[in-house]
């Protein structure tokens, strides 16, 4: 029987180096035509990637894949929000109806911290604005917004297409605290606030197309609505469609890849397919037309596939299989999906020949992941659940696990669990540490690029004693490091 290894079973031996971590070049790709400036992609999971995560990760050079536990229209809207993103503009501001009460405004302020709230009608047309000045008087409690707001007729608004520097000038000249940007039909498109301009950050590493839009991907399944979903996503401008299933080496997935590649609306969009863990599966998916293949059967932190179904391949071996299957197809990307616990695992995945990694658990605690922050025992958490967990399958992801026709939720056979993970704040800090660890690894190996990392890697298999030696030992950790967690 073949032996199979995972991240904790190996280490990479150091080599002579003239490369400093800061000099390492992280350019790579997610698929044939979708480049990455940082080899990190966020998972299409409903507790990980919607537009906020996809924007935040693309701004740092990576890529977000929008999950599909949404209607096709909602998912396409999420893609549009990423595509329309312009640094400094808030493209999905919280709005309120003119019939709402001041109490509702106070609730938004309390829950979200926003103090400037545009008022729109049912069609999204801007009818006024509420700022602290209009709703903070005690005698106004309980009043209706339309009787208190500043009406649109008295507002300075900007037309869609205004640049950030023009918006800036207008805000300064008119002494505004918020500028609403509207389309020709007066519908609210975005807002720019003075506060956001003051703290506006530059993103020199943003992952953008030639027309200066952020790259974004989205997942589909192989179920009944999959093609319609893919067409809507393509119309919204998605750069890559991920056929995301638990068993990618299957007729349904290969047929879907072929369909997408032959459909007039989707044939120009890259297609990534998965998940698989063998050489033959990768070969077959490439033959079907895939531009990238996702590797990982059961390594994920929320996965139970290996223990429920008895199926899987430890991730280092699975990546090596994938790289063998890719062979000389240099344009195709191998994506190591799941099981990454610490930054050193990213170095190991890329050293084995993957072009990038996909992360769920390490990003689910970010401010930008979907879902509210939970306070438990004085600590902050966010929910994180497998797409094969009972609650996620109820929301729609059952087709990922071949259970699309199961109507009775009592009959689901889950392959994932529901849990929570520590809240980690804005994602740029997490990415900084993950990338910092990878850069350090490239420095140790003398690898100037990700391609060289794979060429120079000399892995060694370690024992249980080596594993214990690798982690902090014989000491009580008194302060958490930003890049190391105790189990
Ligand atoms: P990490 O380890 O980053 O893994 O949290 C994320 C990846 O796990 C996969 N995934 C699942 N696999 N049951 C599974 O067997 C599930 O419920 C499940 N949900 C997600 C997926 O590939 C993701 O990117």
Short mmCIF file of C-alpha atoms and ligand atoms in Angstrom, two decimals:
data_model
loop_
_atom_site.label_atom_id
_atom_site.label_comp_id
_atom_site.label_asym_id
_atom_site.label_seq_id
_atom_site.Cartn_x
_atom_site.Cartn_y
_atom_site.Cartn_z
CA UNK A 1 0.00 0.00 0.00
CA UNK A 2 1.26 3.48 -0.91
CA UNK A 3 2.22 5.79 1.96
CA UNK A 4 0.57 9.23 1.90
CA UNK A 5 1.80 12.36 3.64
CA UNK A 6 0.38 15.67 4.74
CA UNK A 7 1.77 19.07 5.75
CA UNK A 8 2.81 18.05 9.27
CA UNK A 9 4.66 15.00 7.94
CA UNK A 10 7.32 16.97 6.08
CA UNK A 11 9.75 19.88 6.31
CA UNK A 12 11.79 21.62 3.63
CA UNK A 13 15.56 21.57 4.07
CA UNK A 14 17.25 24.99 3.89
CA UNK A 15 19.58 25.79 0.96
CA UNK A 16 22.27 28.29 0.10
CA UNK A 17 20.52 31.58 -0.59
CA UNK A 18 21.13 35.05 -1.95
CA UNK A 19 17.43 35.92 -1.67
CA UNK A 20 16.09 38.14 1.08
CA UNK A 21 12.44 37.51 2.03
CA UNK A 22 11.43 41.00 0.92
CA UNK A 23 12.92 40.40 -2.54
CA UNK A 24 10.90 37.25 -3.28
CA UNK A 25 8.44 37.68 -6.17
CA UNK A 26 5.03 36.14 -5.42
CA UNK A 27 3.47 36.43 -8.90
CA UNK A 28 1.58 33.28 -9.84
CA UNK A 29 -1.85 32.28 -11.14
CA UNK A 30 -5.21 30.79 -10.17
CA UNK A 31 -5.99 29.58 -13.68
CA UNK A 32 -4.77 29.95 -17.26
CA UNK A 33 -5.79 33.63 -17.58
CA UNK A 34 -6.28 34.71 -13.98
CA UNK A 35 -3.05 35.93 -12.43
CA UNK A 36 -2.31 36.43 -8.75
CA UNK A 37 0.18 38.75 -7.13
CA UNK A 38 -0.20 36.84 -3.89
CA UNK A 39 -0.78 33.06 -4.01
CA UNK A 40 -3.79 33.15 -1.68
CA UNK A 41 -7.42 32.58 -2.69
CA UNK A 42 -10.45 32.62 -0.40
CA UNK A 43 -12.79 29.61 -0.44
CA UNK A 44 -16.28 29.69 -1.95
CA UNK A 45 -17.91 29.10 1.43
CA UNK A 46 -20.86 31.01 2.88
CA UNK A 47 -18.90 31.94 6.00
CA UNK A 48 -15.84 33.05 4.01
CA UNK A 49 -16.38 34.80 0.67
CA UNK A 50 -18.92 37.37 -0.42
CA UNK A 51 -18.05 40.69 -2.05
CA UNK A 52 -16.39 42.27 1.00
CA UNK A 53 -13.90 39.42 1.32
CA UNK A 54 -13.39 39.22 -2.46
CA UNK A 55 -12.61 42.95 -2.60
CA UNK A 56 -10.32 42.89 0.42
CA UNK A 57 -8.29 39.90 -0.77
CA UNK A 58 -8.00 41.15 -4.38
CA UNK A 59 -6.76 44.50 -3.05
CA UNK A 60 -3.92 42.59 -1.41
CA UNK A 61 -3.07 40.75 -4.65
CA UNK A 62 -5.09 37.55 -4.13
CA UNK A 63 -8.53 36.43 -5.29
CA UNK A 64 -11.92 35.71 -3.75
CA UNK A 65 -14.36 33.09 -5.02
CA UNK A 66 -17.97 34.03 -4.23
CA UNK A 67 -19.90 31.11 -2.74
CA UNK A 68 -23.08 29.75 -4.29
CA UNK A 69 -25.43 29.43 -1.33
CA UNK A 70 -27.17 32.45 -2.87
CA UNK A 71 -29.70 32.68 -5.68
CA UNK A 72 -28.00 33.01 -9.09
CA UNK A 73 -29.12 36.67 -9.18
CA UNK A 74 -27.72 37.42 -5.71
CA UNK A 75 -24.42 35.73 -6.57
CA UNK A 76 -24.13 37.71 -9.81
CA UNK A 77 -24.85 40.88 -7.82
CA UNK A 78 -21.96 40.00 -5.48
CA UNK A 79 -19.68 39.70 -8.52
CA UNK A 80 -20.91 43.08 -9.79
CA UNK A 81 -20.13 44.69 -6.46
CA UNK A 82 -16.53 43.50 -6.73
CA UNK A 83 -16.28 44.59 -10.35
CA UNK A 84 -17.69 48.03 -9.55
CA UNK A 85 -15.40 48.56 -6.61
CA UNK A 86 -13.32 51.70 -6.72
CA UNK A 87 -10.99 52.51 -3.90
CA UNK A 88 -12.55 55.16 -1.66
CA UNK A 89 -16.15 54.62 -2.87
CA UNK A 90 -18.57 52.62 -0.71
CA UNK A 91 -20.57 50.74 -3.32
CA UNK A 92 -23.06 48.97 -1.06
CA UNK A 93 -23.91 51.57 1.58
CA UNK A 94 -26.50 50.78 4.22
CA UNK A 95 -29.62 52.75 3.28
CA UNK A 96 -32.97 53.38 4.94
CA UNK A 97 -36.53 54.00 3.78
CA UNK A 98 -38.12 57.41 4.30
CA UNK A 99 -40.94 55.64 6.18
CA UNK A 100 -38.54 54.20 8.79
CA UNK A 101 -38.34 55.65 12.31
CA UNK A 102 -35.44 57.46 13.94
CA UNK A 103 -35.20 54.50 16.32
CA UNK A 104 -34.24 52.31 13.35
CA UNK A 105 -31.44 54.74 12.50
CA UNK A 106 -30.16 54.50 16.07
CA UNK A 107 -30.25 50.71 15.74
CA UNK A 108 -28.08 50.84 12.58
CA UNK A 109 -25.66 53.17 14.34
CA UNK A 110 -25.46 50.79 17.29
CA UNK A 111 -25.13 47.60 15.21
CA UNK A 112 -22.87 48.81 12.40
CA UNK A 113 -21.38 52.05 13.65
CA UNK A 114 -22.58 54.04 10.60
CA UNK A 115 -23.78 57.56 11.26
CA UNK A 116 -24.49 58.85 7.76
CA UNK A 117 -27.31 56.98 6.13
CA UNK A 118 -28.73 57.74 2.67
CA UNK A 119 -32.53 57.55 2.39
CA UNK A 120 -33.84 55.79 -0.74
CA UNK A 121 -37.25 54.80 -2.13
CA UNK A 122 -38.20 51.26 -3.20
CA UNK A 123 -36.50 51.71 -6.57
CA UNK A 124 -33.25 52.79 -4.91
CA UNK A 125 -33.69 56.47 -5.89
CA UNK A 126 -31.99 58.84 -3.45
CA UNK A 127 -34.61 60.88 -1.58
CA UNK A 128 -32.53 62.34 1.25
CA UNK A 129 -29.90 61.76 3.86
CA UNK A 130 -29.76 61.29 7.60
CA UNK A 131 -26.66 62.35 9.49
CA UNK A 132 -26.18 62.74 13.25
CA UNK A 133 -27.24 66.35 12.93
CA UNK A 134 -30.73 65.31 11.82
CA UNK A 135 -31.47 62.49 14.22
CA UNK A 136 -29.59 63.08 17.46
CA UNK A 137 -32.06 65.42 19.16
CA UNK A 138 -33.91 63.76 22.07
CA UNK A 139 -37.29 65.21 21.06
CA UNK A 140 -36.99 63.55 17.61
CA UNK A 141 -37.15 60.00 19.01
CA UNK A 142 -39.91 58.00 17.34
CA UNK A 143 -40.30 60.42 14.42
CA UNK A 144 -40.44 59.23 10.81
CA UNK A 145 -37.31 59.69 8.70
CA UNK A 146 -39.01 61.68 5.91
CA UNK A 147 -40.05 64.37 8.42
CA UNK A 148 -36.53 64.88 9.70
CA UNK A 149 -34.09 64.06 6.86
CA UNK A 150 -32.30 66.54 4.62
CA UNK A 151 -34.16 66.08 1.29
CA UNK A 152 -32.29 65.18 -1.90
CA UNK A 153 -33.30 68.54 -3.45
CA UNK A 154 -31.03 70.28 -0.92
CA UNK A 155 -28.12 67.86 -1.29
CA UNK A 156 -24.91 68.20 -3.28
CA UNK A 157 -24.73 64.93 -5.20
CA UNK A 158 -22.23 63.68 -7.78
CA UNK A 159 -22.90 61.85 -11.03
CA UNK A 160 -21.70 58.29 -11.50
CA UNK A 161 -18.25 58.24 -13.08
CA UNK A 162 -16.79 60.96 -10.85
CA UNK A 163 -13.18 60.18 -9.92
CA UNK A 164 -12.03 59.90 -6.33
CA UNK A 165 -9.96 63.05 -6.58
CA UNK A 166 -12.93 64.99 -8.01
CA UNK A 167 -15.10 63.63 -5.20
CA UNK A 168 -12.42 64.71 -2.78
CA UNK A 169 -12.38 68.25 -4.09
CA UNK A 170 -16.18 68.50 -3.94
CA UNK A 171 -16.25 67.24 -0.36
CA UNK A 172 -13.67 69.81 0.67
CA UNK A 173 -15.19 72.70 -1.28
CA UNK A 174 -18.75 72.08 -0.08
CA UNK A 175 -17.64 71.08 3.42
CA UNK A 176 -19.60 67.81 3.15
CA UNK A 177 -19.30 64.88 5.52
CA UNK A 178 -20.72 62.50 2.91
CA UNK A 179 -21.14 62.71 -0.85
CA UNK A 180 -23.81 60.57 -2.55
CA UNK A 181 -23.06 59.39 -6.09
CA UNK A 182 -26.13 58.76 -8.27
CA UNK A 183 -26.80 57.34 -11.73
CA UNK A 184 -28.75 59.11 -14.49
CA UNK A 185 -31.97 57.69 -13.01
CA UNK A 186 -31.06 59.26 -9.61
CA UNK A 187 -30.58 55.82 -8.11
CA UNK A 188 -27.92 55.76 -5.40
CA UNK A 189 -24.73 54.10 -6.71
CA UNK A 190 -22.21 54.76 -3.96
CA UNK A 191 -21.15 57.17 -1.28
CA UNK A 192 -17.84 58.78 -0.41
CA UNK A 193 -17.32 59.93 3.16
CA UNK A 194 -14.80 62.42 4.42
CA UNK A 195 -13.67 59.91 7.05
CA UNK A 196 -12.94 57.26 4.42
CA UNK A 197 -10.95 59.72 2.34
CA UNK A 198 -8.87 60.61 5.39
CA UNK A 199 -8.04 56.97 6.08
CA UNK A 200 -7.89 55.99 2.42
CA UNK A 201 -5.20 53.36 1.93
CA UNK A 202 -3.26 52.72 -1.24
CA UNK A 203 -3.12 49.20 -2.63
CA UNK A 204 -0.09 48.95 -4.91
CA UNK A 205 -0.42 45.17 -5.09
CA UNK A 206 -4.11 45.03 -6.07
CA UNK A 207 -5.00 42.21 -8.47
CA UNK A 208 -6.67 44.04 -11.37
CA UNK A 209 -7.61 43.36 -14.97
CA UNK A 210 -6.34 45.62 -17.76
CA UNK A 211 -9.51 47.70 -17.43
CA UNK A 212 -8.58 48.32 -13.79
CA UNK A 213 -11.31 46.16 -12.22
CA UNK A 214 -10.52 43.72 -9.45
CA UNK A 215 -10.34 40.06 -10.45
CA UNK A 216 -13.09 37.91 -8.96
CA UNK A 217 -14.26 34.31 -9.22
CA UNK A 218 -17.50 32.53 -8.35
CA UNK A 219 -18.52 28.95 -7.68
CA UNK A 220 -21.17 26.85 -9.36
CA UNK A 221 -22.18 23.23 -8.91
CA UNK A 222 -23.42 20.68 -11.40
CA UNK A 223 -27.08 20.88 -10.39
CA UNK A 224 -30.08 22.05 -12.35
CA UNK A 225 -29.48 25.78 -12.09
CA UNK A 226 -25.71 25.58 -12.69
CA UNK A 227 -25.63 26.72 -16.32
CA UNK A 228 -28.07 29.59 -15.79
CA UNK A 229 -25.98 30.62 -12.79
CA UNK A 230 -22.77 30.49 -14.86
CA UNK A 231 -24.34 32.62 -17.60
CA UNK A 232 -25.48 35.26 -15.11
CA UNK A 233 -22.02 35.28 -13.52
CA UNK A 234 -20.39 35.69 -16.93
CA UNK A 235 -22.71 38.60 -17.73
CA UNK A 236 -21.74 40.21 -14.43
CA UNK A 237 -18.10 40.04 -15.52
CA UNK A 238 -16.76 37.13 -13.46
CA UNK A 239 -13.17 36.23 -14.41
CA UNK A 240 -13.23 32.57 -13.43
CA UNK A 241 -15.97 30.06 -12.72
CA UNK A 242 -15.14 27.34 -10.22
CA UNK A 243 -17.05 24.08 -10.63
CA UNK A 244 -16.89 23.30 -6.95
CA UNK A 245 -17.87 19.81 -5.88
CA UNK A 246 -16.73 17.27 -3.32
CA UNK A 247 -15.88 14.77 -6.10
CA UNK A 248 -14.45 16.43 -9.18
CA UNK A 249 -13.41 13.20 -10.88
CA UNK A 250 -16.95 12.53 -11.97
CA UNK A 251 -18.94 12.64 -15.18
CA UNK A 252 -21.13 15.50 -13.96
CA UNK A 253 -18.14 17.78 -13.38
CA UNK A 254 -16.40 16.91 -16.62
CA UNK A 255 -19.62 17.44 -18.59
CA UNK A 256 -20.11 20.81 -16.87
CA UNK A 257 -16.56 21.92 -17.75
CA UNK A 258 -17.16 20.95 -21.40
CA UNK A 259 -20.55 22.72 -21.44
CA UNK A 260 -19.04 25.93 -20.06
CA UNK A 261 -16.25 25.81 -22.63
CA UNK A 262 -18.74 25.40 -25.48
CA UNK A 263 -21.44 27.80 -24.31
CA UNK A 264 -21.28 31.12 -26.19
CA UNK A 265 -21.84 33.12 -22.97
CA UNK A 266 -19.25 31.35 -20.84
CA UNK A 267 -16.61 30.04 -23.25
CA UNK A 268 -14.33 33.02 -22.70
CA UNK A 269 -14.35 32.71 -18.92
CA UNK A 270 -11.69 30.55 -17.25
CA UNK A 271 -12.96 27.38 -15.60
CA UNK A 272 -11.43 25.76 -12.53
CA UNK A 273 -12.75 22.35 -11.52
CA UNK A 274 -12.48 20.16 -8.44
CA UNK A 275 -11.95 18.81 -5.97
CA UNK A 276 -9.71 15.87 -6.77
CA UNK A 277 -6.67 14.11 -5.33
CA UNK A 278 -5.23 11.87 -8.04
CA UNK A 279 -3.07 12.16 -11.14
CA UNK A 280 -5.74 10.67 -13.41
CA UNK A 281 -8.43 13.02 -12.16
CA UNK A 282 -6.27 16.05 -12.99
CA UNK A 283 -5.49 14.65 -16.45
CA UNK A 284 -9.18 14.03 -17.16
CA UNK A 285 -10.25 17.50 -16.01
CA UNK A 286 -7.54 19.14 -18.15
CA UNK A 287 -8.72 17.04 -21.11
CA UNK A 288 -12.26 18.25 -20.44
CA UNK A 289 -11.02 21.85 -20.73
CA UNK A 290 -10.28 22.99 -17.16
CA UNK A 291 -7.91 25.96 -16.82
CA UNK A 292 -7.09 25.06 -13.24
CA UNK A 293 -7.73 22.13 -10.91
CA UNK A 294 -8.47 22.26 -7.22
CA UNK A 295 -6.78 19.59 -5.09
CA UNK A 296 -8.13 18.46 -1.75
CA UNK A 297 -10.38 15.63 -0.66
CA UNK A 298 -11.02 15.97 3.05
CA UNK A 299 -8.09 18.06 4.37
CA UNK A 300 -10.25 21.05 5.37
CA UNK A 301 -10.56 22.14 8.98
CA UNK A 302 -14.36 21.65 8.90
CA UNK A 303 -14.36 18.51 6.70
CA UNK A 304 -15.55 15.12 7.82
CA UNK A 305 -15.45 13.41 4.40
CA UNK A 306 -12.49 11.22 5.37
CA UNK A 307 -14.14 9.88 8.49
CA UNK A 308 -17.73 9.80 7.21
CA UNK A 309 -16.99 8.25 3.80
CA UNK A 310 -13.52 6.82 4.45
CA UNK A 311 -12.25 8.69 1.38
CA UNK A 312 -9.38 11.12 0.89
CA UNK A 313 -5.67 11.56 0.32
CA UNK A 314 -3.39 13.47 2.73
CA UNK A 315 -2.68 16.81 1.16
CA UNK A 316 1.06 16.71 0.34
CA UNK A 317 0.62 13.46 -1.57
CA UNK A 318 -2.54 14.81 -3.23
CA UNK A 319 -0.68 17.92 -4.46
CA UNK A 320 2.17 15.77 -5.81
CA UNK A 321 -0.41 13.64 -7.64
CA UNK A 322 -1.98 16.81 -9.07
CA UNK A 323 1.37 18.11 -10.27
CA UNK A 324 2.04 14.76 -11.98
CA UNK A 325 -1.38 14.94 -13.66
CA UNK A 326 -0.68 18.46 -14.89
CA UNK A 327 2.56 17.28 -16.49
CA UNK A 328 3.76 19.67 -19.19
CA UNK A 329 0.53 21.71 -19.25
CA UNK A 330 2.31 24.79 -17.92
CA UNK A 331 -0.67 27.14 -18.34
CA UNK A 332 -2.85 25.12 -15.99
CA UNK A 333 -2.85 25.94 -12.28
CA UNK A 334 -2.85 23.44 -9.45
CA UNK A 335 -4.65 24.87 -6.43
CA UNK A 336 -3.99 23.37 -2.99
CA UNK A 337 -7.37 23.63 -1.27
CA UNK A 338 -7.86 23.06 2.46
CA UNK A 339 -5.86 21.99 5.46
CA UNK A 340 -3.58 25.04 5.69
CA UNK A 341 -3.15 25.81 9.40
CA UNK A 342 -0.04 27.99 9.54
CA UNK A 343 1.98 30.00 7.00
CA UNK A 344 4.62 27.26 6.72
CA UNK A 345 1.98 25.01 5.15
CA UNK A 346 1.63 27.53 2.29
CA UNK A 347 5.38 27.33 1.63
CA UNK A 348 5.12 23.52 1.64
CA UNK A 349 2.12 23.45 -0.76
CA UNK A 350 3.86 25.73 -3.27
CA UNK A 351 7.15 23.88 -2.85
CA UNK A 352 5.37 20.69 -3.91
CA UNK A 353 4.38 22.42 -7.17
CA UNK A 354 0.99 24.04 -6.49
CA UNK A 355 0.55 27.51 -8.00
CA UNK A 356 -1.56 28.85 -5.12
CA UNK A 357 -3.48 27.86 -2.02
CA UNK A 358 -7.15 28.18 -1.14
CA UNK A 359 -8.02 29.07 2.46
CA UNK A 360 -11.24 28.76 4.42
CA UNK A 361 -10.62 28.54 8.14
CA UNK A 362 -7.69 30.97 8.23
CA UNK A 363 -9.85 33.70 6.64
CA UNK A 364 -13.25 32.97 8.22
CA UNK A 365 -12.39 35.03 11.32
CA UNK A 366 -11.68 38.16 9.28
CA UNK A 367 -13.75 41.29 9.62
CA UNK A 368 -14.58 40.98 5.89
CA UNK A 369 -16.05 37.45 6.03
CA UNK A 370 -19.88 37.21 5.97
CA UNK A 371 -21.69 37.06 9.30
CA UNK A 372 -21.81 38.92 12.55
CA UNK A 373 -19.10 38.93 15.19
CA UNK A 374 -20.09 36.82 18.21
CA UNK A 375 -19.12 37.67 21.80
CA UNK A 376 -18.66 34.59 23.94
CA UNK A 377 -17.04 34.62 27.38
CA UNK A 378 -15.55 38.05 26.68
CA UNK A 379 -13.87 36.92 23.45
CA UNK A 380 -14.80 37.63 19.85
CA UNK A 381 -15.60 34.92 17.30
CA UNK A 382 -17.10 34.44 13.86
CA UNK A 383 -19.04 31.42 12.63
CA UNK A 384 -17.30 29.00 10.32
CA UNK A 385 -19.08 26.00 8.84
CA UNK A 386 -18.41 23.39 6.17
CA UNK A 387 -20.44 23.66 2.97
CA UNK A 388 -21.29 20.02 3.68
CA UNK A 389 -22.57 20.77 7.17
CA UNK A 390 -26.28 20.28 7.81
CA UNK A 391 -27.10 23.97 7.99
CA UNK A 392 -25.11 24.91 4.86
CA UNK A 393 -26.65 22.03 2.88
CA UNK A 394 -30.10 23.28 3.89
CA UNK A 395 -29.10 26.66 2.44
CA UNK A 396 -28.33 25.07 -0.93
CA UNK A 397 -24.90 23.44 -1.02
CA UNK A 398 -26.26 19.88 -0.93
CA UNK A 399 -25.45 19.44 -4.64
CA UNK A 400 -21.73 19.81 -3.78
CA UNK A 401 -22.12 16.46 -2.02
CA UNK A 402 -24.29 14.74 -4.64
CA UNK A 403 -27.45 15.12 -2.52
CA UNK A 404 -29.38 17.61 -4.66
CA UNK A 405 -32.42 15.32 -4.83
CA UNK A 406 -32.69 14.78 -1.07
CA UNK A 407 -35.68 16.90 -0.02
CA UNK A 408 -36.00 15.84 3.63
CA UNK A 409 -33.26 17.57 5.64
CA UNK A 410 -33.37 14.68 8.14
CA UNK A 411 -31.97 12.51 5.34
CA UNK A 412 -28.88 14.60 4.63
CA UNK A 413 -25.58 12.82 5.24
CA UNK A 414 -23.30 15.73 6.21
CA UNK A 415 -19.60 15.78 5.37
CA UNK A 416 -18.74 18.85 7.38
CA UNK A 417 -19.28 20.49 10.73
CA UNK A 418 -20.36 23.87 12.05
CA UNK A 419 -18.21 25.82 14.42
CA UNK A 420 -16.67 29.15 15.19
CA UNK A 421 -13.24 30.65 14.89
CA UNK A 422 -11.49 33.49 16.69
CA UNK A 423 -12.21 36.94 15.27
CA UNK A 424 -9.01 38.24 13.66
CA UNK A 425 -9.86 41.78 12.56
CA UNK A 426 -9.25 43.15 9.06
CA UNK A 427 -7.84 40.62 6.66
CA UNK A 428 -4.77 42.63 5.63
CA UNK A 429 -3.11 41.80 8.96
CA UNK A 430 -3.71 38.06 8.55
CA UNK A 431 -2.45 38.14 4.96
CA UNK A 432 0.62 40.11 5.99
CA UNK A 433 1.63 37.33 8.37
CA UNK A 434 0.81 34.51 5.95
CA UNK A 435 2.77 36.16 3.16
CA UNK A 436 5.57 37.05 5.58
CA UNK A 437 5.95 33.36 6.48
CA UNK A 438 5.99 32.35 2.81
CA UNK A 439 8.60 35.01 2.01
CA UNK A 440 10.75 33.76 4.89
CA UNK A 441 10.49 30.22 3.48
CA UNK A 442 11.52 31.42 0.02
CA UNK A 443 14.50 33.18 1.60
CA UNK A 444 15.58 29.93 3.34
CA UNK A 445 15.40 28.07 0.03
CA UNK A 446 17.05 30.77 -2.08
CA UNK A 447 13.94 30.92 -4.27
CA UNK A 448 13.33 34.25 -6.00
CA UNK A 449 9.99 33.12 -7.50
CA UNK A 450 7.24 30.63 -6.76
CA UNK A 451 8.36 28.53 -9.71
CA UNK A 452 11.91 28.40 -8.29
CA UNK A 453 10.50 27.46 -4.89
CA UNK A 454 9.19 24.21 -6.36
CA UNK A 455 12.45 23.59 -8.22
CA UNK A 456 14.68 24.14 -5.18
CA UNK A 457 12.56 22.33 -2.57
CA UNK A 458 14.07 19.27 -0.91
CA UNK A 459 11.42 17.85 1.39
CA UNK A 460 12.23 15.51 4.23
CA UNK A 461 9.76 13.25 5.97
CA UNK A 462 9.75 13.78 9.71
CA UNK A 463 8.82 11.59 12.65
CA UNK A 464 6.40 12.26 15.51
CA UNK A 465 9.42 13.45 17.55
CA UNK A 466 10.39 15.85 14.76
CA UNK A 467 6.86 17.22 14.71
CA UNK A 468 6.92 17.86 18.46
CA UNK A 469 10.31 19.52 18.14
CA UNK A 470 8.96 21.79 15.37
CA UNK A 471 6.36 23.43 17.59
CA UNK A 472 7.09 25.45 20.74
CA UNK A 473 7.78 22.92 23.50
CA UNK A 474 8.70 22.70 27.16
CA UNK A 475 7.60 26.25 27.77
CA UNK A 476 4.39 28.00 28.72
CA UNK A 477 3.39 30.49 26.03
CA UNK A 478 2.48 33.74 27.77
CA UNK A 479 1.73 35.95 24.78
CA UNK A 480 0.00 34.93 21.55
CA UNK A 481 2.16 35.56 18.47
CA UNK A 482 0.28 37.06 15.49
CA UNK A 483 1.26 34.08 13.30
CA UNK A 484 1.10 31.10 15.67
CA UNK A 485 -1.82 29.51 17.44
CA UNK A 486 -1.78 26.80 20.02
CA UNK A 487 -3.92 23.82 19.01
P1 LIG B 1 -9.75 24.97 5.45
O1 LIG B 1 -8.85 23.93 6.04
O2 LIG B 1 -8.99 26.11 4.84
O3 LIG B 1 -10.51 24.22 4.26
O4 LIG B 1 -10.77 25.45 6.45
C1 LIG B 1 -11.40 24.86 3.39
C2 LIG B 1 -11.80 23.93 2.27
O5 LIG B 1 -12.56 22.81 2.77
C3 LIG B 1 -13.45 22.34 1.74
N1 LIG B 1 -14.78 22.23 2.35
C4 LIG B 1 -15.30 21.09 2.80
N2 LIG B 1 -14.86 19.80 2.71
N3 LIG B 1 -16.78 19.10 3.93
C5 LIG B 1 -15.62 18.81 3.27
O6 LIG B 1 -15.24 17.63 3.19
C6 LIG B 1 -17.28 20.36 4.03
O7 LIG B 1 -18.32 20.59 4.62
C7 LIG B 1 -16.51 21.40 3.43
N4 LIG B 1 -16.73 22.74 3.29
C8 LIG B 1 -15.63 23.21 2.64
C9 LIG B 1 -13.40 23.33 0.61
O8 LIG B 1 -12.63 22.78 -0.41
C10 LIG B 1 -12.74 24.55 1.26
O9 LIG B 1 -12.07 25.38 0.32
#
